[in-house]
């Protein structure tokens, strides 16, 4: 795993924890957003940095939209 991928995964973890701690009402949507990640036919399937970035941006957008409405 390269440094860029590691940074993206760390940020995804941080944003997910933020949702769990500060926006518990959004937790029900976490499994839905995870469904946007590609599913491989086996455990060795890899997810690209582009796909991880897309997922991260989706999480951030969810928080942003929630804040705008509340």
Coordinates of N, CA, C and O in Angstrom, one line a residue, residues 1 5 7 14-15 18 23-25 27-28 31 43 45-47 51 53 56 68-69:
X1 N 0.9 -1.2 0.0 CA 0.0 0.0 0.0 C 0.9 1.2 0.0 O 1.8 1.3 0.8
X5 N -2.5 6.1 -0.7 CA -3.6 5.3 -0.3 C -3.8 5.2 1.2 O -4.9 5.3 1.7
X7 N -3.0 7.5 3.3 CA -3.5 8.8 3.8 C -5.0 8.9 3.5 O -5.8 9.4 4.4
X14 N -11.1 8.8 9.8 CA -11.3 10.0 10.6 C -12.7 10.6 10.4 O -13.5 10.9 11.3
X15 N -13.1 10.7 9.1 CA -14.5 11.2 8.8 C -15.6 10.3 9.3 O -16.6 10.7 9.8
X18 N -15.9 10.8 12.9 CA -16.6 12.1 13.1 C -18.1 11.9 13.0 O -18.9 12.4 13.8
X23 N -22.5 13.0 14.5 CA -23.7 12.9 13.6 C -24.3 11.5 13.6 O -24.4 10.9 12.6
X24 N -24.6 11.0 14.8 CA -25.1 9.6 14.9 C -26.3 9.3 14.0 O -26.5 8.2 13.5
X25 N -27.1 10.3 13.7 CA -28.3 10.1 12.8 C -27.9 9.8 11.4 O -28.7 9.3 10.6
X27 N -25.3 7.7 10.7 CA -24.7 6.4 10.7 C -25.4 5.4 9.8 O -24.8 4.5 9.2
X28 N -26.8 5.5 9.8 CA -27.5 4.6 8.9 C -27.2 4.7 7.5 O -27.4 3.7 6.7
X31 N -23.6 2.4 5.6 CA -23.6 1.2 4.8 C -24.0 1.4 3.4 O -23.5 0.7 2.5
X43 N -11.2 -11.9 -2.4 CA -10.7 -11.0 -1.4 C -9.4 -10.3 -1.9 O -9.0 -9.3 -1.3
X45 N -9.2 -8.6 -4.6 CA -9.6 -7.4 -5.4 C -9.2 -6.2 -4.7 O -9.2 -6.0 -3.5
X46 N -8.7 -5.2 -5.5 CA -8.2 -4.0 -5.0 C -9.1 -2.8 -5.4 O -9.8 -2.9 -6.4
X47 N -9.1 -1.8 -4.6 CA -9.9 -0.6 -4.8 C -8.9 0.5 -5.2 O -7.9 0.7 -4.5
X51 N -11.3 5.5 -6.5 CA -12.6 5.0 -5.9 C -12.6 5.3 -4.4 O -13.6 5.7 -3.9
X53 N -11.0 7.9 -3.1 CA -11.2 9.4 -3.0 C -12.7 9.7 -3.2 O -13.3 10.6 -2.6
X56 N -14.5 9.0 0.0 CA -14.2 10.0 1.0 C -15.0 11.3 0.7 O -15.6 11.9 1.6
X68 N -25.8 21.9 6.4 CA -26.6 23.0 5.8 C -28.1 22.9 6.1 O -28.7 24.0 6.2
X69 N -28.6 21.8 6.4 CA -30.0 21.6 6.6 C -30.3 21.7 8.1 O -31.5 21.9 8.5

